[in-house]
Amino acid sequence: MVKKGTFRVKSGLAEMLKGGVIMDVTTAQQAKIAETAGAVAVMALERVPADIRAQGGVARMADPTKVKEIRHTVSIPVMAKARIGHFVEAQILQALEVDYIDESEVLTPADPLYHIDKWAFTVPFVCGARNLGEACRRIAEGAAMIRTKGEPGTGNVVEAVKHMRLMNEQIREVLAAPEEELMKTAKEMGAPYEILLLIREEGRLPVVNFAAGGIATPADAAMMMQLGCDGIFVGSGVFKSADPEERARAIVEATTHYNDPKVLAEVSAGLGEAMSGIAIEEIPPHEMMQVR
Amino acid sequence: MRLGILGLQGAVREHLQSLARVGIEGSVVKRTSELAGLAGIILPGGESTAISLLAAGSLREELRRLIREGFPFFGTCAGMILLANEVEGQEETNIGGIDITVARNASGRQVDSFETVLAAKGIGDDVPAVFIRAPYITRLGNGVTALAEHEGAVVMARQGNVLVASFHPELTSDTRIHRYFVEMVKEYETKEVAL
C-alpha cells in the first residue's frame, strides 16, 4: 500500500530543506550556479522580484519551456511560482512535475478574494505570511510550508524581520494563553482554531517556516536564522548582485553557520556590491507586494 | 551515551526528537571539534549536494577516518548518499564507508514521493516508511546485508557498523529503527572495551 501526496510527504520535503537556501533563478544557467553554490532548491520564475517591481505589468507563472530546462539541468528540487488564486497555473506546474509550488504575492494576483485550494493537489505548496493568522489560514488551505513575505525585490530585510518577529510573538501568545481564551485569540488573529490547537500540541508552527523578501547579504540570512526561521529564500539578492557565484556560496555558508560570527565575518568579506536596494518608505502603497 | 547528528542542513531536529523518544542524548555536529565524545553519528536527510559541499575539508576527512575505523554510522536518504561508496553519475565518493551503489532521486520527483509500510529484517514487518525523492540501492557489495526492499529495490542495508535507509524513520513516531541503531552502538562500545 503506497500513499502519495499525503500531508506528511508534502511537509516532509520542506523538513529536508531546513537550514538551507532556496534561490530564485530565471535560466538553466543560473540554476546551475545556485546548485553549485549549495542551494537546497531553486525557484523558477520569469523575472526576479526586483525586475518585476521595476518593469511593472502583469507578472505570471514562468514559461513551461523554461521550467523544463531548469528541471533537466539540476538534480536539486525545483520550485515554481503560481499567481495567488490561479489554480490552473498550479495545475500546469503540477503537470510539469515541479517539486513545490509557491503561491506567491510576487506575481500579480489572479483572484482578489480566494487562494488556491491546495488540498486538491499532490504537489506541495509554500505560501507567504506576514503574521500568524495569515500563516494558519494558508496551512488550513493545505500549504505544507510557510515563508515570511517580507517585501520582495527590495534588498531590504526590514519587512522580513518584522514579519518573523510578529509571528514569533503571536506563537508565544498562543502557547501561553489559557485553553478557554484560545477561541477569542483565534478570532482576533483570524486564525483557524484547529491550527492553533496544532501549534499548542507541537509548541511551534506545524510546518516549516522560511524567511523571504529582502534578504541580500550573508548577515541578513544569519539574522533571520537567529530569529528562529528554518531556512532562507533569496530572490533578487543573488543574481542582482555584482558576483552571484560568490554571494550565493556565502549566503549558503552563513545560513549553516548562522550562530558563528567568525565564519560570518569570513564569508561576508570581499563579495563585491550587493543589490542596490530600496527603502520601504519610498514604495507607493499600491506597489507593496506583501499586502496581496 | 551521546550520538551526534551532522547538522549542516536537513532533518536534524527530527533525528534529535527520535533519539529523545528512545532516551538517548543527541548533539548537533557542524564542526570537527563537535565530534569529540560521541558514541555514534547520524547523517540526516536533506539535500545531498548541499550537505556534501558544506561538509568539505577537515570535517569530511574526520568522518572518513571514523567510519574506516569501524565507528557506528547511520545515514537516512541524503545521509545514505553520503555514506555510499558509489553514487550513479558521480565520480567522487562523498564520505563513503558502505560498499553500495545508490541512484539519486530513484523514486522520482516530489509528486511520486510516498509513504508505505515495510518489512525490515530484525526490526519488524510493519515499519512505517516515508520516501521523499528517495535514492535506491542499486548494487550491494560483499558483506552488505539488505534489510528491507520496496517493489524489488533495496531501501535499507547494513555493513558492519554502518546502517543506511532510503527513507525517513525520523519523520514518523516509530522509533524501532533508531533503537536498532542504538543497539549497534552499544555492541560496538562493548567490543571496544573488550579489546
mmCIF file of C-alpha atoms in Angstrom, chain A:
data_model
loop_
_atom_site.group_PDB
_atom_site.id
_atom_site.type_symbol
_atom_site.label_atom_id
_atom_site.label_comp_id
_atom_site.label_asym_id
_atom_site.label_seq_id
_atom_site.Cartn_x
_atom_site.Cartn_y
_atom_site.Cartn_z
ATOM 1 C CA MET A 1 0.000 0.000 0.000
ATOM 2 C CA VAL A 2 1.629 3.175 -1.257
ATOM 3 C CA LYS A 3 0.180 6.613 -0.446
ATOM 4 C CA LYS A 4 1.279 9.668 -2.428
ATOM 5 C CA GLY A 5 0.587 13.336 -1.733
ATOM 6 C CA THR A 6 -0.120 12.864 1.982
ATOM 7 C CA PHE A 7 0.492 15.846 4.211
ATOM 8 C CA ARG A 8 3.460 14.048 5.778
ATOM 9 C CA VAL A 9 5.034 13.547 2.364
ATOM 10 C CA LYS A 10 4.328 17.176 1.413
ATOM 11 C CA SER A 11 5.632 18.771 4.610
ATOM 12 C CA GLY A 12 8.415 16.163 4.731
ATOM 13 C CA LEU A 13 10.192 17.643 1.709
ATOM 14 C CA ALA A 14 10.154 21.071 3.399
ATOM 15 C CA GLU A 15 11.651 19.451 6.533
ATOM 16 C CA MET A 16 14.521 18.180 4.362
ATOM 17 C CA LEU A 17 15.215 21.719 3.096
ATOM 18 C CA LYS A 18 15.669 23.140 6.609
ATOM 19 C CA GLY A 19 18.864 25.039 7.270
ATOM 20 C CA GLY A 20 19.255 25.581 3.545
ATOM 21 C CA VAL A 21 18.902 28.336 0.956
ATOM 22 C CA ILE A 22 16.365 28.357 -1.894
ATOM 23 C CA MET A 23 17.356 30.667 -4.744
ATOM 24 C CA ASP A 24 15.272 32.433 -7.406
ATOM 25 C CA VAL A 25 16.522 31.611 -10.897
ATOM 26 C CA THR A 26 15.307 32.665 -14.321
ATOM 27 C CA THR A 27 17.524 30.472 -16.526
ATOM 28 C CA ALA A 28 19.064 26.988 -16.511
ATOM 29 C CA GLN A 29 22.497 28.598 -16.259
ATOM 30 C CA GLN A 30 21.520 30.457 -13.077
ATOM 31 C CA ALA A 31 20.044 27.234 -11.701
ATOM 32 C CA LYS A 32 23.394 25.515 -12.199
ATOM 33 C CA ILE A 33 25.184 28.352 -10.389
ATOM 34 C CA ALA A 34 22.732 28.030 -7.486
ATOM 35 C CA GLU A 35 23.184 24.248 -7.270
ATOM 36 C CA THR A 36 26.964 24.522 -7.408
ATOM 37 C CA ALA A 37 26.867 27.097 -4.609
ATOM 38 C CA GLY A 38 24.983 24.656 -2.363
ATOM 39 C CA ALA A 39 21.353 25.796 -2.745
ATOM 40 C CA VAL A 40 18.894 23.153 -1.469
ATOM 41 C CA ALA A 41 16.361 24.061 -4.169
ATOM 42 C CA VAL A 42 15.762 26.613 -6.907
ATOM 43 C CA MET A 43 12.674 28.698 -7.598
ATOM 44 C CA ALA A 44 11.941 29.024 -11.305
ATOM 45 C CA LEU A 45 10.400 32.297 -12.396
ATOM 46 C CA GLU A 46 10.295 34.589 -15.400
ATOM 47 C CA ARG A 47 11.717 37.713 -13.767
ATOM 48 C CA VAL A 48 13.253 38.184 -10.319
ATOM 49 C CA PRO A 49 11.145 40.354 -7.972
ATOM 50 C CA ALA A 50 13.409 43.413 -8.399
ATOM 51 C CA ASP A 51 12.756 43.365 -12.165
ATOM 52 C CA ILE A 52 9.024 42.799 -11.703
ATOM 53 C CA ARG A 53 9.000 45.804 -9.416
ATOM 54 C CA ALA A 54 10.998 47.944 -11.858
ATOM 55 C CA GLN A 55 9.216 46.904 -15.061
ATOM 56 C CA GLY A 56 5.650 46.660 -13.803
ATOM 57 C CA GLY A 57 2.975 44.922 -15.879
ATOM 58 C CA VAL A 58 1.311 41.625 -15.027
ATOM 59 C CA ALA A 59 3.713 39.027 -13.634
ATOM 60 C CA ARG A 60 2.702 35.422 -14.365
ATOM 61 C CA MET A 61 3.870 31.825 -13.999
ATOM 62 C CA ALA A 62 7.119 31.061 -15.874
ATOM 63 C CA ASP A 63 7.076 29.590 -19.385
ATOM 64 C CA PRO A 64 6.876 25.754 -19.134
ATOM 65 C CA THR A 65 9.844 25.502 -21.526
ATOM 66 C CA LYS A 66 11.950 27.382 -19.026
ATOM 67 C CA VAL A 67 10.710 25.278 -16.107
ATOM 68 C CA LYS A 68 11.593 22.093 -18.004
ATOM 69 C CA GLU A 69 15.055 23.379 -18.927
ATOM 70 C CA ILE A 70 15.777 24.176 -15.310
ATOM 71 C CA ARG A 71 14.377 20.798 -14.195
ATOM 72 C CA HIS A 72 16.686 18.986 -16.605
ATOM 73 C CA THR A 73 19.745 20.988 -15.589
ATOM 74 C CA VAL A 74 19.765 20.450 -11.823
ATOM 75 C CA SER A 75 19.186 17.460 -9.545
ATOM 76 C CA ILE A 76 18.016 19.515 -6.545
ATOM 77 C CA PRO A 77 14.261 20.207 -6.114
ATOM 78 C CA VAL A 78 12.734 22.733 -8.490
ATOM 79 C CA MET A 79 10.002 25.036 -7.226
ATOM 80 C CA ALA A 80 7.932 27.428 -9.327
ATOM 81 C CA LYS A 81 5.612 30.327 -8.630
ATOM 82 C CA ALA A 82 1.907 30.491 -9.438
ATOM 83 C CA ARG A 83 -0.251 33.611 -9.056
ATOM 84 C CA ILE A 84 -2.370 33.811 -5.899
ATOM 85 C CA GLY A 85 -5.662 32.046 -6.628
ATOM 86 C CA HIS A 86 -4.577 30.853 -10.095
ATOM 87 C CA PHE A 87 -5.387 27.178 -9.687
ATOM 88 C CA VAL A 88 -4.848 26.469 -13.394
ATOM 89 C CA GLU A 89 -1.276 27.769 -13.327
ATOM 90 C CA ALA A 90 -0.872 25.406 -10.352
ATOM 91 C CA GLN A 91 -2.376 22.506 -12.321
ATOM 92 C CA ILE A 92 0.099 23.201 -15.129
ATOM 93 C CA LEU A 93 3.037 23.335 -12.719
ATOM 94 C CA GLN A 94 1.925 20.034 -11.183
ATOM 95 C CA ALA A 95 1.721 18.511 -14.677
ATOM 96 C CA LEU A 96 5.306 19.745 -15.225
ATOM 97 C CA GLU A 97 6.254 17.811 -12.067
ATOM 98 C CA VAL A 98 7.797 20.715 -10.207
ATOM 99 C CA ASP A 99 8.623 19.707 -6.633
ATOM 100 C CA TYR A 100 6.914 22.628 -4.853
ATOM 101 C CA ILE A 101 4.563 25.428 -5.918
ATOM 102 C CA ASP A 102 4.928 28.876 -4.390
ATOM 103 C CA GLU A 103 1.543 30.615 -4.422
ATOM 104 C CA SER A 104 3.250 33.949 -4.468
ATOM 105 C CA GLU A 105 2.474 37.618 -3.888
ATOM 106 C CA VAL A 106 5.478 38.419 -6.104
ATOM 107 C CA LEU A 107 3.286 37.615 -9.115
ATOM 108 C CA THR A 108 0.148 39.602 -9.884
ATOM 109 C CA PRO A 109 -2.780 38.007 -8.014
ATOM 110 C CA ALA A 110 -5.317 36.234 -10.236
ATOM 111 C CA ASP A 111 -8.100 36.162 -7.647
ATOM 112 C CA PRO A 112 -8.755 39.133 -5.370
ATOM 113 C CA LEU A 113 -10.617 37.031 -2.800
ATOM 114 C CA TYR A 114 -9.531 33.418 -2.706
ATOM 115 C CA HIS A 115 -6.328 31.421 -2.525
ATOM 116 C CA ILE A 116 -5.869 28.062 -4.258
ATOM 117 C CA ASP A 117 -7.426 25.003 -2.601
ATOM 118 C CA LYS A 118 -4.099 23.320 -2.023
ATOM 119 C CA TRP A 119 -5.590 20.068 -0.680
ATOM 120 C CA ALA A 120 -6.690 19.302 -4.250
ATOM 121 C CA PHE A 121 -3.049 18.830 -5.348
ATOM 122 C CA THR A 122 -0.431 16.072 -4.985
ATOM 123 C CA VAL A 123 2.395 18.588 -5.274
ATOM 124 C CA PRO A 124 3.034 20.576 -2.079
ATOM 125 C CA PHE A 125 2.633 24.358 -1.738
ATOM 126 C CA VAL A 126 4.542 27.082 0.084
ATOM 127 C CA CYS A 127 2.755 30.369 0.855
ATOM 128 C CA GLY A 128 3.828 33.728 2.245
ATOM 129 C CA ALA A 129 2.574 35.189 5.519
ATOM 130 C CA ARG A 130 3.011 38.429 7.455
ATOM 131 C CA ASN A 131 1.551 37.185 10.717
ATOM 132 C CA LEU A 132 0.339 34.038 12.425
ATOM 133 C CA GLY A 133 -3.272 34.407 11.305
ATOM 134 C CA GLU A 134 -2.236 34.518 7.670
ATOM 135 C CA ALA A 135 0.126 31.547 8.137
ATOM 136 C CA CYS A 136 -2.621 29.484 9.810
ATOM 137 C CA ARG A 137 -5.163 30.284 7.083
ATOM 138 C CA ARG A 138 -2.722 29.128 4.404
ATOM 139 C CA ILE A 139 -1.967 25.936 6.366
ATOM 140 C CA ALA A 140 -5.720 25.283 6.685
ATOM 141 C CA GLU A 141 -5.954 25.657 2.889
ATOM 142 C CA GLY A 142 -3.305 22.944 2.573
ATOM 143 C CA ALA A 143 0.036 24.786 2.479
ATOM 144 C CA ALA A 144 2.815 22.433 3.672
ATOM 145 C CA MET A 145 5.408 25.174 4.121
ATOM 146 C CA ILE A 146 5.266 28.848 5.106
ATOM 147 C CA ARG A 147 7.641 31.722 4.457
ATOM 148 C CA THR A 148 7.582 35.293 5.677
ATOM 149 C CA LYS A 149 6.509 37.678 2.937
ATOM 150 C CA GLY A 150 8.944 40.460 3.715
ATOM 151 C CA GLU A 151 8.910 42.975 0.890
ATOM 152 C CA PRO A 152 10.195 41.180 -2.228
ATOM 153 C CA GLY A 153 12.646 42.753 -4.648
ATOM 154 C CA THR A 154 13.799 45.460 -2.253
ATOM 155 C CA GLY A 155 17.048 44.011 -0.915
ATOM 156 C CA ASN A 156 15.763 45.419 2.376
ATOM 157 C CA VAL A 157 15.389 42.888 5.167
ATOM 158 C CA VAL A 158 13.299 45.068 7.498
ATOM 159 C CA GLU A 159 9.896 43.695 6.492
ATOM 160 C CA ALA A 160 11.017 40.060 6.765
ATOM 161 C CA VAL A 161 12.325 40.833 10.253
ATOM 162 C CA LYS A 162 9.035 42.500 11.157
ATOM 163 C CA HIS A 163 7.008 39.503 9.950
ATOM 164 C CA MET A 164 9.231 36.947 11.653
ATOM 165 C CA ARG A 165 9.203 38.786 14.981
ATOM 166 C CA LEU A 166 5.431 39.201 14.847
ATOM 167 C CA MET A 167 4.933 35.514 14.093
ATOM 168 C CA ASN A 168 7.217 34.510 16.984
ATOM 169 C CA GLU A 169 5.397 36.864 19.320
ATOM 170 C CA GLN A 170 1.991 35.518 18.296
ATOM 171 C CA ILE A 171 3.121 31.891 18.663
ATOM 172 C CA ARG A 172 4.283 32.684 22.210
ATOM 173 C CA GLU A 173 0.875 34.233 22.861
ATOM 174 C CA VAL A 174 -0.939 31.118 21.596
ATOM 175 C CA LEU A 175 1.271 28.845 23.689
ATOM 176 C CA ALA A 176 0.747 30.913 26.835
ATOM 177 C CA ALA A 177 -3.000 31.503 26.513
ATOM 178 C CA PRO A 178 -5.293 29.522 28.824
ATOM 179 C CA GLU A 179 -7.388 26.978 26.888
ATOM 180 C CA GLU A 180 -10.621 28.937 27.383
ATOM 181 C CA GLU A 181 -9.153 32.077 25.763
ATOM 182 C CA LEU A 182 -7.948 30.317 22.638
ATOM 183 C CA MET A 183 -11.140 30.761 20.612
ATOM 184 C CA LYS A 184 -11.010 34.514 21.183
ATOM 185 C CA THR A 185 -7.332 34.537 20.179
ATOM 186 C CA ALA A 186 -8.295 32.626 17.020
ATOM 187 C CA LYS A 187 -10.972 35.186 16.220
ATOM 188 C CA GLU A 188 -8.678 38.148 16.805
ATOM 189 C CA MET A 189 -5.819 36.694 14.790
ATOM 190 C CA GLY A 190 -8.069 35.456 12.011
ATOM 191 C CA ALA A 191 -6.518 32.026 12.563
ATOM 192 C CA PRO A 192 -8.451 28.747 12.272
ATOM 193 C CA TYR A 193 -8.917 27.363 15.816
ATOM 194 C CA GLU A 194 -7.806 23.832 14.823
ATOM 195 C CA ILE A 195 -4.444 25.083 13.562
ATOM 196 C CA LEU A 196 -3.863 26.938 16.839
ATOM 197 C CA LEU A 197 -4.509 23.637 18.641
ATOM 198 C CA LEU A 198 -1.811 22.022 16.467
ATOM 199 C CA ILE A 199 0.598 24.825 17.403
ATOM 200 C CA ARG A 200 -0.069 24.178 21.088
ATOM 201 C CA GLU A 201 0.453 20.456 20.616
ATOM 202 C CA GLU A 202 3.801 20.870 18.847
ATOM 203 C CA GLY A 203 4.969 24.036 20.580
ATOM 204 C CA ARG A 204 5.683 25.573 17.183
ATOM 205 C CA LEU A 205 4.187 26.146 13.757
ATOM 206 C CA PRO A 206 3.126 22.713 12.429
ATOM 207 C CA VAL A 207 5.058 23.293 9.186
ATOM 208 C CA VAL A 208 8.479 24.655 8.293
ATOM 209 C CA ASN A 209 8.784 28.465 8.189
ATOM 210 C CA PHE A 210 11.436 30.037 5.951
ATOM 211 C CA ALA A 211 12.388 33.705 5.688
ATOM 212 C CA ALA A 212 11.847 35.536 2.412
ATOM 213 C CA GLY A 213 11.513 39.018 0.998
ATOM 214 C CA GLY A 214 14.524 41.319 1.059
ATOM 215 C CA ILE A 215 17.429 39.072 2.056
ATOM 216 C CA ALA A 216 20.543 40.341 0.253
ATOM 217 C CA THR A 217 23.600 39.558 2.393
ATOM 218 C CA PRO A 218 25.052 36.664 4.428
ATOM 219 C CA ALA A 219 24.376 38.740 7.555
ATOM 220 C CA ASP A 220 20.704 39.146 6.570
ATOM 221 C CA ALA A 221 20.391 35.366 6.191
ATOM 222 C CA ALA A 222 22.100 34.645 9.512
ATOM 223 C CA MET A 223 19.969 37.243 11.285
ATOM 224 C CA MET A 224 16.766 35.611 10.036
ATOM 225 C CA MET A 225 18.090 32.211 11.172
ATOM 226 C CA GLN A 226 18.914 33.606 14.617
ATOM 227 C CA LEU A 227 15.382 34.975 14.794
ATOM 228 C CA GLY A 228 14.232 31.380 14.513
ATOM 229 C CA CYS A 229 13.290 30.757 10.894
ATOM 230 C CA ASP A 230 14.034 27.322 9.402
ATOM 231 C CA GLY A 231 15.781 28.394 6.203
ATOM 232 C CA ILE A 232 16.147 31.152 3.623
ATOM 233 C CA PHE A 233 14.667 32.177 0.285
ATOM 234 C CA VAL A 234 16.831 34.588 -1.698
ATOM 235 C CA GLY A 235 15.041 36.268 -4.559
ATOM 236 C CA SER A 236 16.819 39.106 -6.288
ATOM 237 C CA GLY A 237 19.662 39.154 -3.747
ATOM 238 C CA VAL A 238 21.924 36.716 -5.601
ATOM 239 C CA PHE A 239 21.532 37.434 -9.304
ATOM 240 C CA LYS A 240 21.131 41.208 -8.905
ATOM 241 C CA SER A 241 24.491 41.431 -7.123
ATOM 242 C CA ALA A 242 27.951 42.023 -8.599
ATOM 243 C CA ASP A 243 29.218 38.456 -8.085
ATOM 244 C CA PRO A 244 26.355 35.923 -7.931
ATOM 245 C CA GLU A 245 28.595 32.818 -7.527
ATOM 246 C CA GLU A 246 30.470 34.185 -4.537
ATOM 247 C CA ARG A 247 27.424 35.742 -2.915
ATOM 248 C CA ALA A 248 25.331 32.583 -3.336
ATOM 249 C CA ARG A 249 28.045 30.471 -1.717
ATOM 250 C CA ALA A 250 28.475 32.997 1.114
ATOM 251 C CA ILE A 251 24.741 33.068 1.888
ATOM 252 C CA VAL A 252 24.684 29.244 1.995
ATOM 253 C CA GLU A 253 27.617 29.171 4.441
ATOM 254 C CA ALA A 254 26.055 31.931 6.546
ATOM 255 C CA THR A 255 22.760 30.034 6.764
ATOM 256 C CA THR A 256 24.505 26.898 8.046
ATOM 257 C CA HIS A 257 26.869 28.677 10.425
ATOM 258 C CA TYR A 258 24.392 31.405 11.418
ATOM 259 C CA ASN A 259 25.491 31.244 15.048
ATOM 260 C CA ASP A 260 29.198 31.614 14.388
ATOM 261 C CA PRO A 261 30.183 35.305 13.917
ATOM 262 C CA LYS A 262 33.742 34.327 12.942
ATOM 263 C CA VAL A 263 32.504 32.309 9.982
ATOM 264 C CA LEU A 264 30.050 35.101 9.151
ATOM 265 C CA ALA A 265 32.885 37.646 9.117
ATOM 266 C CA GLU A 266 34.903 35.409 6.808
ATOM 267 C CA VAL A 267 32.149 34.718 4.293
ATOM 268 C CA SER A 268 30.926 38.333 4.251
ATOM 269 C CA ALA A 269 34.299 39.675 3.104
ATOM 270 C CA GLY A 270 35.021 40.740 -0.463
ATOM 271 C CA LEU A 271 31.710 39.843 -2.067
ATOM 272 C CA GLY A 272 31.518 42.963 -4.226
ATOM 273 C CA GLU A 273 28.381 45.041 -4.374
ATOM 274 C CA ALA A 274 25.098 43.747 -3.032
ATOM 275 C CA MET A 275 21.915 44.586 -4.934
ATOM 276 C CA SER A 276 21.237 48.292 -4.501
ATOM 277 C CA GLY A 277 18.020 48.088 -2.505
ATOM 278 C CA ILE A 278 15.010 50.289 -1.811
ATOM 279 C CA ALA A 279 13.797 51.979 1.376
ATOM 280 C CA ILE A 280 10.277 50.736 2.208
ATOM 281 C CA GLU A 281 9.020 54.346 2.666
ATOM 282 C CA GLU A 282 9.860 55.065 -0.982
ATOM 283 C CA ILE A 283 7.450 52.399 -2.253
ATOM 284 C CA PRO A 284 3.980 53.745 -3.129
ATOM 285 C CA PRO A 285 1.311 51.817 -1.145
ATOM 286 C CA HIS A 286 -0.221 50.245 -4.271
ATOM 287 C CA GLU A 287 3.172 48.773 -5.205
ATOM 288 C CA MET A 288 3.612 46.927 -1.902
ATOM 289 C CA MET A 289 3.592 43.206 -2.712
ATOM 290 C CA GLN A 290 3.137 41.931 0.837
ATOM 291 C CA VAL A 291 -0.450 43.195 1.150
ATOM 292 C CA ARG A 292 -1.584 40.935 -1.705
#
